[in-house]
PDB file of C-alpha atoms and ligand atoms in Angstrom:
ATOM      1  CA  MET A   1     -75.609  -2.888   9.399  1.00 84.00           C
ATOM      2  CA  SER A   2     -71.791  -3.144   8.709  1.00 86.00           C
ATOM      3  CA  ALA A   3     -70.512  -0.879   5.857  1.00 85.00           C
ATOM      4  CA  ALA A   4     -69.503  -4.334   4.365  1.00 87.00           C
ATOM      5  CA  ASP A   5     -73.117  -5.885   4.879  1.00 87.00           C
ATOM      6  CA  GLU A   6     -74.062  -2.467   3.126  1.00 85.00           C
ATOM      7  CA  ALA A   7     -72.252  -3.359   0.256  1.00 85.00           C
ATOM      8  CA  ILE A   8     -72.942  -6.723  -0.011  1.00 88.00           C
ATOM      9  CA  ALA A   9     -77.027  -5.569  -0.208  1.00 83.00           C
ATOM     10  CA  GLY A  10     -76.622  -3.331  -2.870  1.00 82.00           C
ATOM     11  CA  ALA A  11     -75.190  -5.580  -5.389  1.00 85.00           C
ATOM     12  CA  GLU A  12     -77.486  -8.254  -5.373  1.00 88.00           C
ATOM     13  CA  VAL A  13     -77.691  -8.141  -9.151  1.00 87.00           C
ATOM     14  CA  ALA A  14     -73.788  -8.878  -9.233  1.00 88.00           C
ATOM     15  CA  ILE A  15     -74.345 -11.759  -6.651  1.00 92.00           C
ATOM     16  CA  GLU A  16     -77.082 -13.249  -8.440  1.00 93.00           C
ATOM     17  CA  ARG A  17     -74.630 -13.279 -11.508  1.00 94.00           C
ATOM     18  CA  LEU A  18     -72.092 -14.980  -9.512  1.00 95.00           C
ATOM     19  CA  ARG A  19     -74.426 -17.173  -8.314  1.00 94.00           C
ATOM     20  CA  ALA A  20     -75.582 -18.369 -11.979  1.00 95.00           C
ATOM     21  CA  ALA A  21     -71.559 -18.299 -13.737  1.00 96.00           C
ATOM     22  CA  ARG A  22     -69.814 -21.300 -14.792  1.00 97.00           C
ATOM     23  CA  ARG A  23     -66.612 -18.962 -15.639  1.00 98.00           C
ATOM     24  CA  VAL A  24     -65.163 -16.761 -13.326  1.00 98.00           C
ATOM     25  CA  ALA A  25     -61.972 -14.675 -13.160  1.00 98.00           C
ATOM     26  CA  VAL A  26     -60.521 -13.412  -9.913  1.00 98.00           C
ATOM     27  CA  LEU A  27     -57.624 -10.563 -10.043  1.00 98.00           C
ATOM     28  CA  THR A  28     -56.087  -9.849  -6.718  1.00 98.00           C
ATOM     29  CA  GLY A  29     -53.316  -6.529  -5.775  1.00 97.00           C
ATOM     30  CA  ALA A  30     -51.365  -5.639  -2.992  1.00 96.00           C
ATOM     31  CA  GLY A  31     -54.848  -4.738  -1.079  1.00 96.00           C
ATOM     32  CA  ILE A  32     -55.803  -8.330  -0.589  1.00 98.00           C
ATOM     33  CA  SER A  33     -52.630  -9.193   1.643  1.00 97.00           C
ATOM     34  CA  ALA A  34     -53.024  -5.794   3.637  1.00 96.00           C
ATOM     35  CA  GLU A  35     -54.817  -7.472   6.307  1.00 98.00           C
ATOM     36  CA  SER A  36     -52.037 -10.144   6.692  1.00 98.00           C
ATOM     37  CA  GLY A  37     -50.012  -6.955   7.408  1.00 96.00           C
ATOM     38  CA  ILE A  38     -48.217  -6.849   4.116  1.00 95.00           C
ATOM     39  CA  PRO A  39     -47.737  -3.070   2.851  1.00 92.00           C
ATOM     40  CA  THR A  40     -49.474  -2.531  -0.170  1.00 92.00           C
ATOM     41  CA  PHE A  41     -47.130  -1.501  -3.172  1.00 85.00           C
ATOM     42  CA  ARG A  42     -48.781   2.494  -2.943  1.00 80.00           C
ATOM     43  CA  ASP A  43     -48.197   2.738   1.198  1.00 81.00           C
ATOM     44  CA  ALA A  44     -44.664   4.789   1.894  1.00 77.00           C
ATOM     45  CA  LEU A  45     -41.921   2.254   2.614  1.00 82.00           C
ATOM     46  CA  THR A  46     -40.560   2.377   6.191  1.00 79.00           C
ATOM     47  CA  GLY A  47     -37.846   1.778   8.163  1.00 78.00           C
ATOM     48  CA  LEU A  48     -34.674   1.435   7.233  1.00 78.00           C
ATOM     49  CA  TRP A  49     -36.239   1.383   3.397  1.00 82.00           C
ATOM     50  CA  ALA A  50     -38.313   4.523   4.284  1.00 83.00           C
ATOM     51  CA  ARG A  51     -35.455   6.554   1.922  1.00 86.00           C
ATOM     52  CA  TYR A  52     -36.556   4.027  -1.013  1.00 88.00           C
ATOM     53  CA  ARG A  53     -39.398   3.915  -3.325  1.00 88.00           C
ATOM     54  CA  ALA A  54     -40.389   0.331  -4.433  1.00 87.00           C
ATOM     55  CA  GLU A  55     -39.882   1.473  -8.085  1.00 87.00           C
ATOM     56  CA  ASP A  56     -36.906   2.678  -7.127  1.00 90.00           C
ATOM     57  CA  LEU A  57     -35.439  -1.005  -5.813  1.00 95.00           C
ATOM     58  CA  ALA A  58     -37.532  -3.259  -8.319  1.00 95.00           C
ATOM     59  CA  THR A  59     -35.663  -2.439 -11.414  1.00 96.00           C
ATOM     60  CA  PRO A  60     -32.687  -4.433 -13.625  1.00 97.00           C
ATOM     61  CA  GLU A  61     -30.580  -1.205 -13.153  1.00 97.00           C
ATOM     62  CA  ALA A  62     -30.890  -1.281  -9.713  1.00 97.00           C
ATOM     63  CA  PHE A  63     -30.084  -4.508  -9.151  1.00 98.00           C
ATOM     64  CA  ALA A  64     -26.751  -3.997 -11.736  1.00 97.00           C
ATOM     65  CA  ARG A  65     -26.539  -1.016  -9.812  1.00 96.00           C
ATOM     66  CA  ASP A  66     -26.204  -2.383  -6.168  1.00 96.00           C
ATOM     67  CA  PRO A  67     -27.313  -6.162  -6.122  1.00 97.00           C
ATOM     68  CA  ARG A  68     -26.935  -6.551  -2.448  1.00 97.00           C
ATOM     69  CA  LEU A  69     -28.771  -3.170  -1.268  1.00 96.00           C
ATOM     70  CA  VAL A  70     -31.831  -5.173  -4.004  1.00 97.00           C
ATOM     71  CA  TRP A  71     -31.277  -8.498  -2.434  1.00 97.00           C
ATOM     72  CA  SER A  72     -31.351  -6.890   1.267  1.00 96.00           C
ATOM     73  CA  TRP A  73     -34.876  -5.534   0.474  1.00 95.00           C
ATOM     74  CA  TYR A  74     -36.081  -8.794  -0.743  1.00 96.00           C
ATOM     75  CA  ARG A  75     -34.496 -10.517   1.978  1.00 96.00           C
ATOM     76  CA  MET A  76     -36.638  -8.683   4.163  1.00 95.00           C
ATOM     77  CA  ARG A  77     -39.974  -8.569   2.139  1.00 95.00           C
ATOM     78  CA  ARG A  78     -39.475 -12.790   1.928  1.00 97.00           C
ATOM     79  CA  ALA A  79     -38.827 -12.796   5.760  1.00 96.00           C
ATOM     80  CA  MET A  80     -42.040 -10.659   6.082  1.00 96.00           C
ATOM     81  CA  VAL A  81     -43.992 -12.641   3.766  1.00 97.00           C
ATOM     82  CA  SER A  82     -42.883 -16.137   5.345  1.00 97.00           C
ATOM     83  CA  SER A  83     -44.020 -14.730   8.860  1.00 97.00           C
ATOM     84  CA  ALA A  84     -47.421 -13.320   7.563  1.00 98.00           C
ATOM     85  CA  ALA A  85     -50.352 -15.879   7.130  1.00 98.00           C
ATOM     86  CA  PRO A  86     -52.884 -15.822   4.939  1.00 98.00           C
ATOM     87  CA  ASN A  87     -56.135 -13.737   5.891  1.00 98.00           C
ATOM     88  CA  PRO A  88     -60.340 -14.147   5.425  1.00 98.00           C
ATOM     89  CA  GLY A  89     -59.994 -12.819   1.914  1.00 98.00           C
ATOM     90  CA  HIS A  90     -57.568 -15.508   0.782  1.00 98.00           C
ATOM     91  CA  ALA A  91     -59.335 -18.268   2.113  1.00 98.00           C
ATOM     92  CA  ALA A  92     -62.954 -17.295   0.834  1.00 98.00           C
ATOM     93  CA  LEU A  93     -61.026 -16.895  -2.725  1.00 98.00           C
ATOM     94  CA  ALA A  94     -59.761 -20.734  -1.903  1.00 98.00           C
ATOM     95  CA  ARG A  95     -63.337 -21.723  -1.107  1.00 97.00           C
ATOM     96  CA  LEU A  96     -64.641 -20.062  -4.288  1.00 97.00           C
ATOM     97  CA  GLU A  97     -62.615 -22.882  -6.430  1.00 96.00           C
ATOM     98  CA  ALA A  98     -64.914 -25.719  -4.938  1.00 94.00           C
ATOM     99  CA  LEU A  99     -68.063 -23.233  -5.728  1.00 95.00           C
ATOM    100  CA  VAL A 100     -68.149 -21.965  -9.545  1.00 95.00           C
ATOM    101  CA  PRO A 101     -67.242 -24.850 -12.396  1.00 96.00           C
ATOM    102  CA  HIS A 102     -64.317 -22.799 -13.937  1.00 97.00           C
ATOM    103  CA  LEU A 103     -61.979 -20.148 -11.631  1.00 98.00           C
ATOM    104  CA  THR A 104     -59.452 -18.484 -12.853  1.00 98.00           C
ATOM    105  CA  LEU A 105     -57.453 -16.477  -9.777  1.00 98.00           C
ATOM    106  CA  ILE A 106     -55.026 -14.005 -11.088  1.00 98.00           C
ATOM    107  CA  THR A 107     -52.644 -12.054  -8.908  1.00 98.00           C
ATOM    108  CA  GLN A 108     -50.226  -9.151  -9.110  1.00 97.00           C
ATOM    109  CA  ASN A 109     -48.909 -10.226  -5.666  1.00 97.00           C
ATOM    110  CA  VAL A 110     -45.553 -12.238  -5.357  1.00 98.00           C
ATOM    111  CA  ASP A 111     -46.153 -13.360  -2.010  1.00 98.00           C
ATOM    112  CA  GLY A 112     -47.494 -16.771  -2.129  1.00 98.00           C
ATOM    113  CA  LEU A 113     -50.435 -16.471   0.297  1.00 98.00           C
ATOM    114  CA  GLN A 114     -53.036 -17.083  -1.965  1.00 98.00           C
ATOM    115  CA  GLN A 115     -51.486 -20.459  -2.363  1.00 98.00           C
ATOM    116  CA  ARG A 116     -50.770 -20.770   1.220  1.00 98.00           C
ATOM    117  CA  ALA A 117     -54.698 -20.539   1.979  1.00 98.00           C
ATOM    118  CA  GLY A 118     -55.447 -23.760  -0.418  1.00 98.00           C
ATOM    119  CA  SER A 119     -55.718 -22.205  -3.831  1.00 98.00           C
ATOM    120  CA  SER A 120     -55.174 -25.331  -6.071  1.00 96.00           C
ATOM    121  CA  ARG A 121     -53.974 -22.761  -9.218  1.00 95.00           C
ATOM    122  CA  VAL A 122     -52.610 -19.340  -9.240  1.00 98.00           C
ATOM    123  CA  LEU A 123     -51.624 -17.110 -12.128  1.00 98.00           C
ATOM    124  CA  GLU A 124     -48.607 -14.974 -10.641  1.00 98.00           C
ATOM    125  CA  LEU A 125     -48.573 -12.349 -13.595  1.00 97.00           C
ATOM    126  CA  HIS A 126     -45.485 -10.801 -11.796  1.00 97.00           C
ATOM    127  CA  GLY A 127     -43.466 -14.117  -9.998  1.00 98.00           C
ATOM    128  CA  ASN A 128     -42.813 -14.887  -6.718  1.00 98.00           C
ATOM    129  CA  ILE A 129     -40.406 -13.429  -4.223  1.00 97.00           C
ATOM    130  CA  LEU A 130     -39.921 -17.046  -2.317  1.00 98.00           C
ATOM    131  CA  ARG A 131     -38.266 -17.969  -5.685  1.00 98.00           C
ATOM    132  CA  ALA A 132     -34.807 -16.923  -7.295  1.00 98.00           C
ATOM    133  CA  ARG A 133     -33.732 -17.299 -10.703  1.00 98.00           C
ATOM    134  CA  CYS A 134     -30.125 -17.264 -12.118  1.00 98.00           C
ATOM    135  CA  SER A 135     -29.746 -13.795 -13.507  1.00 97.00           C
ATOM    136  CA  ARG A 136     -27.593 -15.330 -16.491  1.00 97.00           C
ATOM    137  CA  GLU A 137     -29.608 -18.576 -17.402  1.00 96.00           C
ATOM    138  CA  GLY A 138     -32.725 -17.804 -15.930  1.00 96.00           C
ATOM    139  CA  ALA A 139     -33.111 -21.291 -14.237  1.00 97.00           C
ATOM    140  CA  VAL A 140     -35.439 -21.017 -11.280  1.00 98.00           C
ATOM    141  CA  VAL A 141     -34.626 -22.347  -7.946  1.00 98.00           C
ATOM    142  CA  ASP A 142     -37.164 -22.859  -4.861  1.00 96.00           C
ATOM    143  CA  ALA A 143     -33.949 -22.970  -2.081  1.00 96.00           C
ATOM    144  CA  TRP A 144     -30.567 -21.239  -1.678  1.00 96.00           C
ATOM    145  CA  GLU A 145     -28.003 -20.790   0.730  1.00 93.00           C
ATOM    146  CA  GLU A 146     -28.031 -17.114   2.025  1.00 93.00           C
ATOM    147  CA  PRO A 147     -24.505 -16.110   2.611  1.00 92.00           C
ATOM    148  CA  ASP A 148     -24.019 -14.862   6.512  1.00 89.00           C
ATOM    149  CA  ASP A 149     -22.348 -11.772   5.063  1.00 89.00           C
ATOM    150  CA  GLY A 150     -25.119 -10.525   2.906  1.00 88.00           C
ATOM    151  CA  GLU A 151     -23.447 -10.926  -0.240  1.00 94.00           C
ATOM    152  CA  VAL A 152     -26.110 -12.115  -2.901  1.00 97.00           C
ATOM    153  CA  PRO A 153     -25.626 -15.896  -3.248  1.00 98.00           C
ATOM    154  CA  HIS A 154     -24.821 -17.087  -5.963  1.00 97.00           C
ATOM    155  CA  CYS A 155     -26.125 -19.781  -8.946  1.00 97.00           C
ATOM    156  CA  VAL A 156     -24.922 -23.654  -8.196  1.00 95.00           C
ATOM    157  CA  ASP A 157     -24.043 -23.990 -11.836  1.00 95.00           C
ATOM    158  CA  CYS A 158     -22.772 -20.981 -13.512  1.00 96.00           C
ATOM    159  CA  ASP A 159     -21.490 -18.740 -10.451  1.00 96.00           C
ATOM    160  CA  SER A 160     -23.804 -15.932 -11.528  1.00 97.00           C
ATOM    161  CA  LEU A 161     -25.757 -13.634  -9.521  1.00 98.00           C
ATOM    162  CA  LEU A 162     -29.516 -14.939  -8.311  1.00 98.00           C
ATOM    163  CA  ARG A 163     -32.042 -12.785  -8.596  1.00 98.00           C
ATOM    164  CA  PRO A 164     -35.908 -12.709  -7.533  1.00 98.00           C
ATOM    165  CA  ASP A 165     -37.887 -14.485  -9.514  1.00 98.00           C
ATOM    166  CA  VAL A 166     -40.025 -11.757  -9.811  1.00 98.00           C
ATOM    167  CA  VAL A 167     -41.358  -9.277 -12.840  1.00 97.00           C
ATOM    168  CA  TRP A 168     -39.264  -6.073 -12.227  1.00 97.00           C
ATOM    169  CA  PHE A 169     -40.388  -2.679 -13.980  1.00 94.00           C
ATOM    170  CA  GLY A 170     -39.809  -2.356 -17.131  1.00 93.00           C
ATOM    171  CA  GLU A 171     -39.778  -6.046 -17.561  1.00 96.00           C
ATOM    172  CA  ALA A 172     -42.330  -8.565 -19.506  1.00 96.00           C
ATOM    173  CA  LEU A 173     -44.732 -10.750 -17.904  1.00 96.00           C
ATOM    174  CA  PRO A 174     -44.312 -14.487 -17.784  1.00 96.00           C
ATOM    175  CA  ALA A 175     -46.296 -14.870 -21.350  1.00 97.00           C
ATOM    176  CA  ALA A 176     -47.895 -17.981 -21.014  1.00 97.00           C
ATOM    177  CA  ALA A 177     -49.685 -16.385 -17.425  1.00 97.00           C
ATOM    178  CA  LEU A 178     -50.656 -13.365 -19.184  1.00 97.00           C
ATOM    179  CA  GLU A 179     -52.455 -15.010 -22.318  1.00 98.00           C
ATOM    180  CA  GLU A 180     -54.533 -17.286 -20.048  1.00 98.00           C
ATOM    181  CA  ALA A 181     -55.481 -14.135 -18.127  1.00 98.00           C
ATOM    182  CA  TRP A 182     -56.101 -12.409 -21.033  1.00 98.00           C
ATOM    183  CA  ALA A 183     -58.348 -15.520 -21.672  1.00 98.00           C
ATOM    184  CA  ALA A 184     -59.965 -15.595 -18.740  1.00 98.00           C
ATOM    185  CA  ALA A 185     -60.798 -12.022 -18.944  1.00 98.00           C
ATOM    186  CA  THR A 186     -62.463 -12.422 -22.376  1.00 98.00           C
ATOM    187  CA  THR A 187     -64.808 -15.431 -21.744  1.00 98.00           C
ATOM    188  CA  CYS A 188     -65.647 -14.737 -17.906  1.00 98.00           C
ATOM    189  CA  ASP A 189     -69.102 -14.540 -17.330  1.00 98.00           C
ATOM    190  CA  VAL A 190     -67.933 -12.748 -14.041  1.00 98.00           C
ATOM    191  CA  PHE A 191     -64.440 -10.754 -13.078  1.00 98.00           C
ATOM    192  CA  LEU A 192     -63.583 -10.113  -9.295  1.00 98.00           C
ATOM    193  CA  SER A 193     -60.776  -7.283  -9.117  1.00 97.00           C
ATOM    194  CA  VAL A 194     -59.770  -7.605  -5.526  1.00 98.00           C
ATOM    195  CA  GLY A 195     -57.494  -5.138  -3.789  1.00 97.00           C
ATOM    196  CA  THR A 196     -55.646  -3.215  -6.848  1.00 96.00           C
ATOM    197  CA  SER A 197     -55.031   0.069  -7.795  1.00 93.00           C
ATOM    198  CA  ASN A 198     -55.562  -1.316 -11.511  1.00 90.00           C
ATOM    199  CA  LEU A 199     -52.510   1.284 -12.755  1.00 88.00           C
ATOM    200  CA  VAL A 200     -49.771  -1.050 -13.398  1.00 87.00           C
ATOM    201  CA  GLU A 201     -50.686  -2.307 -16.859  1.00 90.00           C
ATOM    202  CA  PRO A 202     -51.464  -5.162 -18.468  1.00 92.00           C
ATOM    203  CA  ALA A 203     -53.119  -6.447 -15.587  1.00 93.00           C
ATOM    204  CA  ALA A 204     -54.683  -2.910 -14.696  1.00 93.00           C
ATOM    205  CA  SER A 205     -56.678  -3.698 -18.212  1.00 95.00           C
ATOM    206  CA  LEU A 206     -58.082  -6.917 -17.443  1.00 97.00           C
ATOM    207  CA  PRO A 207     -61.096  -6.109 -15.465  1.00 96.00           C
ATOM    208  CA  TRP A 208     -61.990  -3.286 -17.966  1.00 94.00           C
ATOM    209  CA  VAL A 209     -61.719  -6.060 -20.643  1.00 96.00           C
ATOM    210  CA  ALA A 210     -64.097  -8.656 -18.976  1.00 97.00           C
ATOM    211  CA  ALA A 211     -66.814  -5.808 -19.225  1.00 96.00           C
ATOM    212  CA  ARG A 212     -66.202  -4.724 -22.453  1.00 95.00           C
ATOM    213  CA  GLU A 213     -67.023  -8.701 -23.316  1.00 96.00           C
ATOM    214  CA  GLY A 214     -70.131  -8.660 -21.196  1.00 95.00           C
ATOM    215  CA  ALA A 215     -68.919  -9.999 -17.618  1.00 96.00           C
ATOM    216  CA  SER A 216     -70.252  -8.685 -14.440  1.00 96.00           C
ATOM    217  CA  VAL A 217     -67.251  -7.028 -13.271  1.00 96.00           C
ATOM    218  CA  MET A 218     -67.421  -6.563  -9.511  1.00 96.00           C
ATOM    219  CA  VAL A 219     -64.282  -4.575  -7.670  1.00 96.00           C
ATOM    220  CA  ILE A 220     -63.576  -4.732  -3.744  1.00 97.00           C
ATOM    221  CA  ASN A 221     -61.692  -2.037  -2.508  1.00 96.00           C
ATOM    222  CA  PRO A 222     -62.281   0.194   0.423  1.00 95.00           C
ATOM    223  CA  THR A 223     -62.039   2.988  -1.672  1.00 91.00           C
ATOM    224  CA  ALA A 224     -63.939   3.749  -4.789  1.00 80.00           C
ATOM    225  CA  ALA A 225     -61.334   6.378  -5.798  1.00 78.00           C
ATOM    226  CA  GLY A 226     -59.468   5.744  -9.147  1.00 75.00           C
ATOM    227  CA  GLN A 227     -61.988   2.764 -10.052  1.00 75.00           C
ATOM    228  CA  ARG A 228     -63.630   2.842 -13.172  1.00 80.00           C
ATOM    229  CA  THR A 229     -67.280   3.082 -13.279  1.00 80.00           C
ATOM    230  CA  GLY A 230     -70.193   1.869 -16.107  1.00 82.00           C
ATOM    231  CA  ASP A 231     -72.183  -1.129 -17.510  1.00 80.00           C
ATOM    232  CA  GLY A 232     -71.651  -4.404 -15.785  1.00 88.00           C
ATOM    233  CA  ILE A 233     -69.411  -2.602 -13.087  1.00 92.00           C
ATOM    234  CA  HIS A 234     -70.424  -2.816  -9.340  1.00 94.00           C
ATOM    235  CA  GLN A 235     -67.855  -1.249  -6.854  1.00 93.00           C
ATOM    236  CA  LEU A 236     -67.891  -3.307  -3.516  1.00 95.00           C
ATOM    237  CA  VAL A 237     -66.399  -0.451  -0.881  1.00 94.00           C
ATOM    238  CA  GLY A 238     -64.615  -2.474   1.635  1.00 96.00           C
ATOM    239  CA  THR A 239     -61.966  -4.418   2.503  1.00 97.00           C
ATOM    240  CA  ALA A 240     -61.193  -7.927   0.922  1.00 98.00           C
ATOM    241  CA  GLY A 241     -61.104  -9.230   4.388  1.00 98.00           C
ATOM    242  CA  GLU A 242     -64.839  -8.046   5.360  1.00 97.00           C
ATOM    243  CA  ILE A 243     -66.262  -8.007   1.298  1.00 97.00           C
ATOM    244  CA  LEU A 244     -64.947 -11.812   0.490  1.00 98.00           C
ATOM    245  CA  PRO A 245     -66.376 -13.901   3.046  1.00 97.00           C
ATOM    246  CA  ARG A 246     -69.407 -12.369   2.753  1.00 95.00           C
ATOM    247  CA  LEU A 247     -69.614 -12.871  -0.955  1.00 96.00           C
ATOM    248  CA  VAL A 248     -68.711 -16.332  -0.755  1.00 96.00           C
ATOM    249  CA  SER A 249     -71.118 -17.499   2.135  1.00 94.00           C
ATOM    250  CA  ARG A 250     -73.840 -16.150  -0.386  1.00 92.00           C
ATOM    251  CA  LEU A 251     -72.686 -18.826  -3.052  1.00 89.00           C
ATOM    252  CA  ASP A 252     -72.298 -21.501  -0.635  1.00 79.00           C
ATOM    253  CA  ARG A 253     -74.348 -23.956  -1.848  1.00 56.00           C
ATOM    254  CA  ILE A 254     -72.779 -27.023  -0.238  1.00 47.00           C
TER     255      ILE A 254
HETATM  256  P1  OAD B 301     -51.269  -1.557  -4.904  1.00 88.15           P
HETATM  257  O1  OAD B 301     -50.793  -0.797  -3.715  1.00 88.15           O
HETATM  258  O2  OAD B 301     -51.034   0.188  -6.087  1.00 88.15           O
HETATM  259  O3  OAD B 301     -52.574  -0.882  -4.698  1.00 88.15           O
HETATM  260  C1  OAD B 301     -53.315  -1.806  -3.774  1.00 88.15           C
HETATM  261  C2  OAD B 301     -54.631  -1.274  -3.424  1.00 88.15           C
HETATM  262  O4  OAD B 301     -55.454  -2.282  -2.364  1.00 88.15           O
HETATM  263  C3  OAD B 301     -55.257   0.067  -3.551  1.00 88.15           C
HETATM  264  O5  OAD B 301     -56.354   0.465  -4.353  1.00 88.15           O
HETATM  265  C4  OAD B 301     -55.842   0.170  -2.208  1.00 88.15           C
HETATM  266  O6  OAD B 301     -56.781   0.974  -2.088  1.00 88.15           O
HETATM  267  C5  OAD B 301     -56.541  -0.987  -2.056  1.00 88.15           C
HETATM  268  N1  OAD B 301     -56.365  -1.776  -0.302  1.00 88.15           N
HETATM  269  C6  OAD B 301     -55.879  -1.134   0.548  1.00 88.15           C
HETATM  270  N2  OAD B 301     -56.328  -2.140   1.810  1.00 88.15           N
HETATM  271  C7  OAD B 301     -57.102  -3.017   0.975  1.00 88.15           C
HETATM  272  C8  OAD B 301     -57.842  -4.368   1.803  1.00 88.15           C
HETATM  273  N3  OAD B 301     -57.417  -4.567   3.256  1.00 88.15           N
HETATM  274  N4  OAD B 301     -58.809  -4.957   1.115  1.00 88.15           N
HETATM  275  C9  OAD B 301     -58.712  -5.047  -0.477  1.00 88.15           C
HETATM  276  N5  OAD B 301     -58.238  -3.903  -1.318  1.00 88.15           N
HETATM  277  C10 OAD B 301     -57.570  -2.751  -0.516  1.00 88.15           C
HETATM  278  O7  OAD B 301     -51.135  -2.445  -5.600  1.00 88.15           O
HETATM  279  P2  OAD B 301     -51.281  -3.001  -6.760  1.00 88.15           P
HETATM  280  O8  OAD B 301     -52.711  -2.765  -7.086  1.00 88.15           O
HETATM  281  O9  OAD B 301     -51.317  -4.596  -6.163  1.00 88.15           O
HETATM  282  O10 OAD B 301     -46.101  -4.816  -9.915  1.00 88.15           O
HETATM  283  O11 OAD B 301     -50.042  -3.046  -7.663  1.00 88.15           O
HETATM  284  C11 OAD B 301     -50.331  -3.172  -8.783  1.00 88.15           C
HETATM  285  C12 OAD B 301     -49.026  -3.435  -9.058  1.00 88.15           C
HETATM  286  O12 OAD B 301     -47.951  -2.280  -9.239  1.00 88.15           O
HETATM  287  C13 OAD B 301     -47.536  -4.742  -8.143  1.00 88.15           C
HETATM  288  O13 OAD B 301     -47.867  -5.874  -8.951  1.00 88.15           O
HETATM  289  C14 OAD B 301     -46.269  -4.226  -8.210  1.00 88.15           C
HETATM  290  C15 OAD B 301     -46.438  -2.320  -8.602  1.00 88.15           C
HETATM  291  O14 OAD B 301     -45.586  -1.921  -9.477  1.00 88.15           O
HETATM  292  C16 OAD B 301     -45.067  -5.039 -10.074  1.00 88.15           C
HETATM  293  O15 OAD B 301     -44.251  -4.901  -8.927  1.00 88.15           O
HETATM  294  C17 OAD B 301     -44.352  -5.361 -11.424  1.00 88.15           C
END
């Protein structure tokens, strides 16, 4: 029996709760995209970016100081994400949408892979790098001309610099998405926490708020280190690409 099969076999109680659940909430982090080749935040940056930390580039101050540097980091990440493909973990969550009456899928990721896997509705708490927005007026754009000389493109309406449509460190999360995520966490029967280190608030609190409200929480992560334990919290140690397809196949009533 593989480690993933063992993890599933040890979670029978939680799986029964998931099978009977009417309201399910899912929170995903960078770990679910790791098997698509997208480095996680806690992975050190590599290559040209090895001397930087994500925390030093993903800030309003870094963009104000050197917009060209920050924009080129996001341009590299957009190219990486665009050439990546959703993996079986993303696909399993897209399938879950058809298997539970009410699913709220919340992501901290900015890569858009869950939508590309077929999920019809994803709450993006930290935005999406495939969109940009005017750094002055906030108007969001899905497409823009990338200047050949590596310069940062400008807003066509007011000529201000465009910036990635993501939440930077120190910025507020989109209020509507956060409010809906919080409501889902406090009313769900089962909460799946997938591929997150649970270090960055307010997303980090969502699973524990759900547990406090009586939901069964299933934490899917190759390492149990740093994850909370306690009543109603079930660790399924393994990767998203191994655990989620097995978990969802146990529900596939259709
Ligand atoms: P992290 O890089 O902090 O954590 C990734 C988690 O995924 C870790 O707990 C890994 O153990 C786990 N992991 C790695 N490979 C996995 C796999 N194949 N399957 C499942 N899990 C795996 O990423 P996040 O928790 O998403 O915020 O980080 C949260 C936020 O911190 C990000 O959204 C970003 C960052 O600062 C902003 O940019 C505002």
